[in-house]
PDB file of C-alpha atoms in Angstrom:
ATOM      1  CA  UNK A   1      33.091  21.151 -41.209  1.00 40.00           C
ATOM      2  CA  UNK A   2      36.379  19.592 -40.497  1.00 41.00           C
ATOM      3  CA  UNK A   3      37.588  17.275 -43.142  1.00 43.00           C
ATOM      4  CA  UNK A   4      38.378  13.932 -41.789  1.00 43.00           C
ATOM      5  CA  UNK A   5      42.226  14.950 -42.439  1.00 40.00           C
ATOM      6  CA  UNK A   6      41.578  17.602 -40.384  1.00 37.00           C
ATOM      7  CA  UNK A   7      41.077  15.288 -37.453  1.00 40.00           C
ATOM      8  CA  UNK A   8      43.404  12.897 -38.298  1.00 44.00           C
ATOM      9  CA  UNK A   9      46.390  15.143 -38.590  1.00 44.00           C
ATOM     10  CA  UNK A  10      45.100  16.953 -35.438  1.00 39.00           C
ATOM     11  CA  UNK A  11      45.669  13.310 -33.615  1.00 44.00           C
ATOM     12  CA  UNK A  12      48.698  11.897 -35.514  1.00 45.00           C
ATOM     13  CA  UNK A  13      52.359  11.494 -34.526  1.00 43.00           C
ATOM     14  CA  UNK A  14      54.775  11.123 -37.489  1.00 43.00           C
ATOM     15  CA  UNK A  15      57.407   9.097 -37.467  1.00 41.00           C
ATOM     16  CA  UNK A  16      59.682   8.320 -40.506  1.00 50.00           C
ATOM     17  CA  UNK A  17      57.333   5.961 -42.639  1.00 82.00           C
ATOM     18  CA  UNK A  18      55.220   4.833 -39.872  1.00 86.00           C
ATOM     19  CA  UNK A  19      52.689   7.117 -37.853  1.00 88.00           C
ATOM     20  CA  UNK A  20      49.861   6.700 -34.976  1.00 87.00           C
ATOM     21  CA  UNK A  21      46.463   7.725 -35.128  1.00 85.00           C
ATOM     22  CA  UNK A  22      44.217   8.073 -32.445  1.00 84.00           C
ATOM     23  CA  UNK A  23      40.779   5.783 -32.916  1.00 83.00           C
ATOM     24  CA  UNK A  24      37.796   6.289 -31.563  1.00 82.00           C
ATOM     25  CA  UNK A  25      36.990   3.733 -28.670  1.00 83.00           C
ATOM     26  CA  UNK A  26      33.898   3.580 -26.582  1.00 82.00           C
ATOM     27  CA  UNK A  27      33.184   1.584 -23.330  1.00 80.00           C
ATOM     28  CA  UNK A  28      35.332  -1.272 -21.534  1.00 76.00           C
ATOM     29  CA  UNK A  29      38.255  -2.388 -23.846  1.00 65.00           C
ATOM     30  CA  UNK A  30      40.595  -5.002 -22.273  1.00 49.00           C
ATOM     31  CA  UNK A  31      42.343  -6.083 -25.482  1.00 55.00           C
ATOM     32  CA  UNK A  32      45.025  -3.881 -26.851  1.00 63.00           C
ATOM     33  CA  UNK A  33      46.099  -2.562 -30.796  1.00 73.00           C
ATOM     34  CA  UNK A  34      49.297  -3.049 -30.309  1.00 76.00           C
ATOM     35  CA  UNK A  35      49.626  -6.570 -32.482  1.00 81.00           C
ATOM     36  CA  UNK A  36      47.330  -4.341 -35.381  1.00 83.00           C
ATOM     37  CA  UNK A  37      48.512  -2.150 -37.998  1.00 85.00           C
ATOM     38  CA  UNK A  38      47.148  -0.399 -40.428  1.00 89.00           C
ATOM     39  CA  UNK A  39      47.382   0.822 -43.749  1.00 90.00           C
ATOM     40  CA  UNK A  40      46.203   3.870 -45.502  1.00 92.00           C
ATOM     41  CA  UNK A  41      43.827   2.696 -48.101  1.00 93.00           C
ATOM     42  CA  UNK A  42      42.357   6.303 -49.527  1.00 91.00           C
ATOM     43  CA  UNK A  43      42.029   9.578 -47.800  1.00 89.00           C
ATOM     44  CA  UNK A  44      39.544  12.499 -49.172  1.00 88.00           C
ATOM     45  CA  UNK A  45      37.470  15.243 -47.358  1.00 86.00           C
ATOM     46  CA  UNK A  46      35.259  13.492 -46.087  1.00 85.00           C
ATOM     47  CA  UNK A  47      36.606  10.164 -45.094  1.00 87.00           C
ATOM     48  CA  UNK A  48      39.703   8.037 -44.102  1.00 89.00           C
ATOM     49  CA  UNK A  49      39.757   4.515 -45.014  1.00 92.00           C
ATOM     50  CA  UNK A  50      42.141   2.396 -43.253  1.00 92.00           C
ATOM     51  CA  UNK A  51      43.126  -1.378 -43.775  1.00 92.00           C
ATOM     52  CA  UNK A  52      43.625  -3.549 -40.248  1.00 89.00           C
ATOM     53  CA  UNK A  53      45.731  -6.229 -40.323  1.00 86.00           C
ATOM     54  CA  UNK A  54      48.465  -8.081 -37.824  1.00 83.00           C
ATOM     55  CA  UNK A  55      51.611  -5.781 -37.222  1.00 80.00           C
ATOM     56  CA  UNK A  56      54.880  -7.252 -38.329  1.00 80.00           C
ATOM     57  CA  UNK A  57      55.482  -8.895 -35.553  1.00 79.00           C
ATOM     58  CA  UNK A  58      52.774 -10.508 -34.070  1.00 77.00           C
ATOM     59  CA  UNK A  59      52.113 -13.684 -33.887  1.00 74.00           C
ATOM     60  CA  UNK A  60      49.608 -15.937 -35.931  1.00 69.00           C
ATOM     61  CA  UNK A  61      48.361 -17.353 -31.862  1.00 67.00           C
ATOM     62  CA  UNK A  62      47.820 -13.252 -30.921  1.00 70.00           C
ATOM     63  CA  UNK A  63      46.632 -12.198 -34.475  1.00 74.00           C
ATOM     64  CA  UNK A  64      45.479 -15.034 -36.738  1.00 69.00           C
ATOM     65  CA  UNK A  65      44.077 -12.861 -39.638  1.00 72.00           C
ATOM     66  CA  UNK A  66      44.279 -13.629 -42.983  1.00 72.00           C
ATOM     67  CA  UNK A  67      42.707 -10.662 -44.475  1.00 78.00           C
ATOM     68  CA  UNK A  68      42.788  -7.274 -43.382  1.00 85.00           C
ATOM     69  CA  UNK A  69      39.636  -5.827 -41.739  1.00 87.00           C
ATOM     70  CA  UNK A  70      38.356  -2.178 -43.261  1.00 90.00           C
ATOM     71  CA  UNK A  71      37.862   0.742 -40.793  1.00 89.00           C
ATOM     72  CA  UNK A  72      36.091   3.651 -42.596  1.00 89.00           C
ATOM     73  CA  UNK A  73      36.482   7.060 -40.370  1.00 82.00           C
ATOM     74  CA  UNK A  74      34.727  10.495 -41.111  1.00 80.00           C
ATOM     75  CA  UNK A  75      33.939  13.691 -38.681  1.00 77.00           C
ATOM     76  CA  UNK A  76      31.137  11.912 -37.249  1.00 84.00           C
ATOM     77  CA  UNK A  77      31.309   8.323 -38.266  1.00 84.00           C
ATOM     78  CA  UNK A  78      33.338   5.035 -37.800  1.00 85.00           C
ATOM     79  CA  UNK A  79      32.558   1.705 -39.043  1.00 89.00           C
ATOM     80  CA  UNK A  80      34.615  -1.415 -39.192  1.00 87.00           C
ATOM     81  CA  UNK A  81      33.802  -4.186 -41.602  1.00 89.00           C
ATOM     82  CA  UNK A  82      35.587  -7.680 -40.586  1.00 87.00           C
ATOM     83  CA  UNK A  83      35.378 -11.224 -41.940  1.00 85.00           C
ATOM     84  CA  UNK A  84      37.409 -13.956 -41.114  1.00 82.00           C
ATOM     85  CA  UNK A  85      37.094 -17.536 -42.250  1.00 80.00           C
ATOM     86  CA  UNK A  86      39.438 -20.694 -41.458  1.00 80.00           C
ATOM     87  CA  UNK A  87      39.426 -24.477 -42.163  1.00 81.00           C
ATOM     88  CA  UNK A  88      40.406 -26.789 -39.282  1.00 82.00           C
ATOM     89  CA  UNK A  89      40.106 -30.825 -39.179  1.00 85.00           C
ATOM     90  CA  UNK A  90      37.131 -30.165 -41.573  1.00 85.00           C
ATOM     91  CA  UNK A  91      35.545 -27.915 -39.699  1.00 87.00           C
ATOM     92  CA  UNK A  92      34.871 -24.690 -41.684  1.00 87.00           C
ATOM     93  CA  UNK A  93      33.992 -21.330 -39.709  1.00 88.00           C
ATOM     94  CA  UNK A  94      33.280 -17.680 -40.627  1.00 87.00           C
ATOM     95  CA  UNK A  95      32.575 -14.804 -39.125  1.00 88.00           C
ATOM     96  CA  UNK A  96      31.366 -11.683 -40.142  1.00 89.00           C
ATOM     97  CA  UNK A  97      31.268  -8.235 -38.177  1.00 87.00           C
ATOM     98  CA  UNK A  98      29.806  -5.193 -39.013  1.00 90.00           C
ATOM     99  CA  UNK A  99      30.447  -2.027 -36.413  1.00 89.00           C
ATOM    100  CA  UNK A 100      29.542   1.490 -36.892  1.00 90.00           C
ATOM    101  CA  UNK A 101      29.205   4.473 -34.143  1.00 90.00           C
ATOM    102  CA  UNK A 102      27.450   7.906 -35.162  1.00 90.00           C
ATOM    103  CA  UNK A 103      29.617  10.217 -32.833  1.00 88.00           C
ATOM    104  CA  UNK A 104      28.102  13.237 -31.398  1.00 86.00           C
ATOM    105  CA  UNK A 105      31.551  14.345 -30.091  1.00 76.00           C
ATOM    106  CA  UNK A 106      33.946  12.870 -28.167  1.00 69.00           C
ATOM    107  CA  UNK A 107      32.400  15.629 -25.326  1.00 73.00           C
ATOM    108  CA  UNK A 108      28.821  14.372 -26.399  1.00 84.00           C
ATOM    109  CA  UNK A 109      28.720  11.207 -26.393  1.00 88.00           C
ATOM    110  CA  UNK A 110      28.304   8.653 -29.610  1.00 90.00           C
ATOM    111  CA  UNK A 111      25.820   5.815 -30.414  1.00 92.00           C
ATOM    112  CA  UNK A 112      26.987   2.711 -31.399  1.00 91.00           C
ATOM    113  CA  UNK A 113      25.602  -0.409 -33.308  1.00 92.00           C
ATOM    114  CA  UNK A 114      26.932  -4.014 -33.711  1.00 90.00           C
ATOM    115  CA  UNK A 115      25.734  -6.883 -35.828  1.00 93.00           C
ATOM    116  CA  UNK A 116      28.061 -10.431 -36.015  1.00 91.00           C
ATOM    117  CA  UNK A 117      27.030 -13.371 -37.864  1.00 93.00           C
ATOM    118  CA  UNK A 118      28.715 -16.588 -36.687  1.00 91.00           C
ATOM    119  CA  UNK A 119      28.643 -19.829 -38.623  1.00 93.00           C
ATOM    120  CA  UNK A 120      30.123 -23.437 -38.616  1.00 92.00           C
ATOM    121  CA  UNK A 121      30.010 -26.107 -40.999  1.00 92.00           C
ATOM    122  CA  UNK A 122      31.207 -29.802 -40.356  1.00 91.00           C
ATOM    123  CA  UNK A 123      30.200 -32.302 -42.700  1.00 90.00           C
ATOM    124  CA  UNK A 124      27.708 -30.874 -44.536  1.00 88.00           C
ATOM    125  CA  UNK A 125      25.815 -29.940 -41.399  1.00 92.00           C
ATOM    126  CA  UNK A 126      25.899 -25.860 -41.100  1.00 92.00           C
ATOM    127  CA  UNK A 127      24.907 -23.474 -38.062  1.00 93.00           C
ATOM    128  CA  UNK A 128      25.048 -19.912 -37.594  1.00 92.00           C
ATOM    129  CA  UNK A 129      23.905 -17.272 -34.948  1.00 94.00           C
ATOM    130  CA  UNK A 130      23.488 -13.658 -35.434  1.00 95.00           C
ATOM    131  CA  UNK A 131      23.939 -10.907 -32.602  1.00 94.00           C
ATOM    132  CA  UNK A 132      22.881  -7.523 -33.389  1.00 95.00           C
ATOM    133  CA  UNK A 133      23.587  -4.648 -30.328  1.00 93.00           C
ATOM    134  CA  UNK A 134      22.921  -0.414 -29.987  1.00 94.00           C
ATOM    135  CA  UNK A 135      24.801   1.035 -26.737  1.00 91.00           C
ATOM    136  CA  UNK A 136      24.395   4.503 -26.729  1.00 92.00           C
ATOM    137  CA  UNK A 137      27.731   6.298 -24.654  1.00 90.00           C
ATOM    138  CA  UNK A 138      28.193   9.736 -22.804  1.00 90.00           C
ATOM    139  CA  UNK A 139      31.641  11.280 -22.831  1.00 87.00           C
ATOM    140  CA  UNK A 140      32.953   9.512 -20.002  1.00 88.00           C
ATOM    141  CA  UNK A 141      33.129   6.288 -21.628  1.00 87.00           C
ATOM    142  CA  UNK A 142      34.947   7.804 -24.930  1.00 85.00           C
ATOM    143  CA  UNK A 143      38.362   7.492 -25.511  1.00 83.00           C
ATOM    144  CA  UNK A 144      40.646   7.890 -28.259  1.00 83.00           C
ATOM    145  CA  UNK A 145      43.429   4.292 -28.479  1.00 83.00           C
ATOM    146  CA  UNK A 146      46.563   4.235 -30.569  1.00 86.00           C
ATOM    147  CA  UNK A 147      46.929   2.399 -33.678  1.00 86.00           C
ATOM    148  CA  UNK A 148      49.691   1.905 -35.677  1.00 87.00           C
ATOM    149  CA  UNK A 149      50.385   3.029 -39.698  1.00 90.00           C
ATOM    150  CA  UNK A 150      52.437   1.148 -41.525  1.00 88.00           C
ATOM    151  CA  UNK A 151      51.806   1.832 -44.688  1.00 91.00           C
ATOM    152  CA  UNK A 152      50.017   4.472 -46.967  1.00 89.00           C
ATOM    153  CA  UNK A 153      51.280   7.434 -44.758  1.00 89.00           C
ATOM    154  CA  UNK A 154      51.790   9.624 -47.292  1.00 89.00           C
ATOM    155  CA  UNK A 155      48.199   9.477 -48.412  1.00 88.00           C
ATOM    156  CA  UNK A 156      47.020  11.649 -45.587  1.00 85.00           C
ATOM    157  CA  UNK A 157      49.188  14.721 -46.954  1.00 85.00           C
ATOM    158  CA  UNK A 158      48.457  14.306 -50.583  1.00 85.00           C
ATOM    159  CA  UNK A 159      46.394  16.871 -52.260  1.00 82.00           C
ATOM    160  CA  UNK A 160      43.559  14.222 -52.645  1.00 81.00           C
ATOM    161  CA  UNK A 161      43.301  14.447 -48.812  1.00 79.00           C
ATOM    162  CA  UNK A 162      41.604  17.426 -49.115  1.00 83.00           C
ATOM    163  CA  UNK A 163      39.248  16.943 -51.767  1.00 83.00           C
ATOM    164  CA  UNK A 164      35.474  16.141 -52.075  1.00 82.00           C
ATOM    165  CA  UNK A 165      35.073  13.533 -53.864  1.00 80.00           C
ATOM    166  CA  UNK A 166      32.470  13.832 -56.753  1.00 77.00           C
ATOM    167  CA  UNK A 167      28.952  13.791 -55.697  1.00 67.00           C
ATOM    168  CA  UNK A 168      29.838  13.142 -52.443  1.00 60.00           C
ATOM    169  CA  UNK A 169      28.363  14.610 -49.192  1.00 55.00           C
ATOM    170  CA  UNK A 170      28.936  14.201 -45.464  1.00 46.00           C
ATOM    171  CA  UNK A 171      29.080  10.721 -44.122  1.00 43.00           C
ATOM    172  CA  UNK A 172      26.078   9.274 -42.553  1.00 39.00           C
ATOM    173  CA  UNK A 173      25.613   7.252 -39.797  1.00 35.00           C
ATOM    174  CA  UNK A 174      26.663   3.519 -39.901  1.00 34.00           C
ATOM    175  CA  UNK A 175      25.559   0.170 -38.501  1.00 33.00           C
ATOM    176  CA  UNK A 176      27.504  -0.851 -33.973  1.00 32.00           C
ATOM    177  CA  UNK A 177      28.008  -2.011 -29.481  1.00 36.00           C
ATOM    178  CA  UNK A 178      31.800  -1.613 -28.674  1.00 39.00           C
ATOM    179  CA  UNK A 179      33.679   1.562 -30.033  1.00 43.00           C
ATOM    180  CA  UNK A 180      35.680   0.765 -33.140  1.00 48.00           C
ATOM    181  CA  UNK A 181      38.996   0.434 -31.341  1.00 48.00           C
ATOM    182  CA  UNK A 182      37.551  -2.074 -28.686  1.00 47.00           C
ATOM    183  CA  UNK A 183      36.045  -4.234 -31.727  1.00 47.00           C
ATOM    184  CA  UNK A 184      39.083  -4.073 -34.023  1.00 50.00           C
ATOM    185  CA  UNK A 185      40.835  -5.435 -30.796  1.00 46.00           C
ATOM    186  CA  UNK A 186      37.869  -8.224 -30.042  1.00 46.00           C
ATOM    187  CA  UNK A 187      37.512  -8.979 -33.567  1.00 48.00           C
ATOM    188  CA  UNK A 188      41.128 -10.425 -34.036  1.00 46.00           C
ATOM    189  CA  UNK A 189      40.052 -12.601 -30.294  1.00 46.00           C
ATOM    190  CA  UNK A 190      37.039 -14.058 -31.897  1.00 47.00           C
ATOM    191  CA  UNK A 191      39.346 -14.821 -34.756  1.00 46.00           C
ATOM    192  CA  UNK A 192      41.941 -16.593 -32.423  1.00 46.00           C
ATOM    193  CA  UNK A 193      38.968 -18.941 -31.437  1.00 44.00           C
ATOM    194  CA  UNK A 194      39.177 -20.168 -34.747  1.00 43.00           C
ATOM    195  CA  UNK A 195      42.538 -21.165 -34.991  1.00 43.00           C
TER     196      UNK A 195
END
């Protein structure tokens, strides 16, 4: 089994203190990841965890994230966890999103599931809606999109990056409709609706 470090290293273009990773995406993706930057949180032989936030040059109207999203990658899985909350003119809004893909291979396909909860509260009256979807993608639907990594790049080549954590096992399938890259961009766009 290839470690996630090996997979990431093959897809990495090194710059001084930044690098670009190729992130899994499937299905239609209309929004670019150019306004999102990643920070490496942790790397081991089983998974790489990235925190996604607005790129330094992104304006609040394009990328209104207040807290980072989490992207977790393994050799055959990818998941994104995102929460966005805001309060404007007495209206509180919150969006929670969990997306995950079980990737057979980039030449075979993937199965992705997504669960999104959107809620609003005004003067003590609350409403929310939940959407859950599962989609299968063929090899023709799979792409890898560029994602800028602007912090924690040295963790990708640290000795811990090739070690299996104690009690570690291969990552399993996680909960996901669009690919992870598309979802990250879509989550930013959805958050922009609240601003």
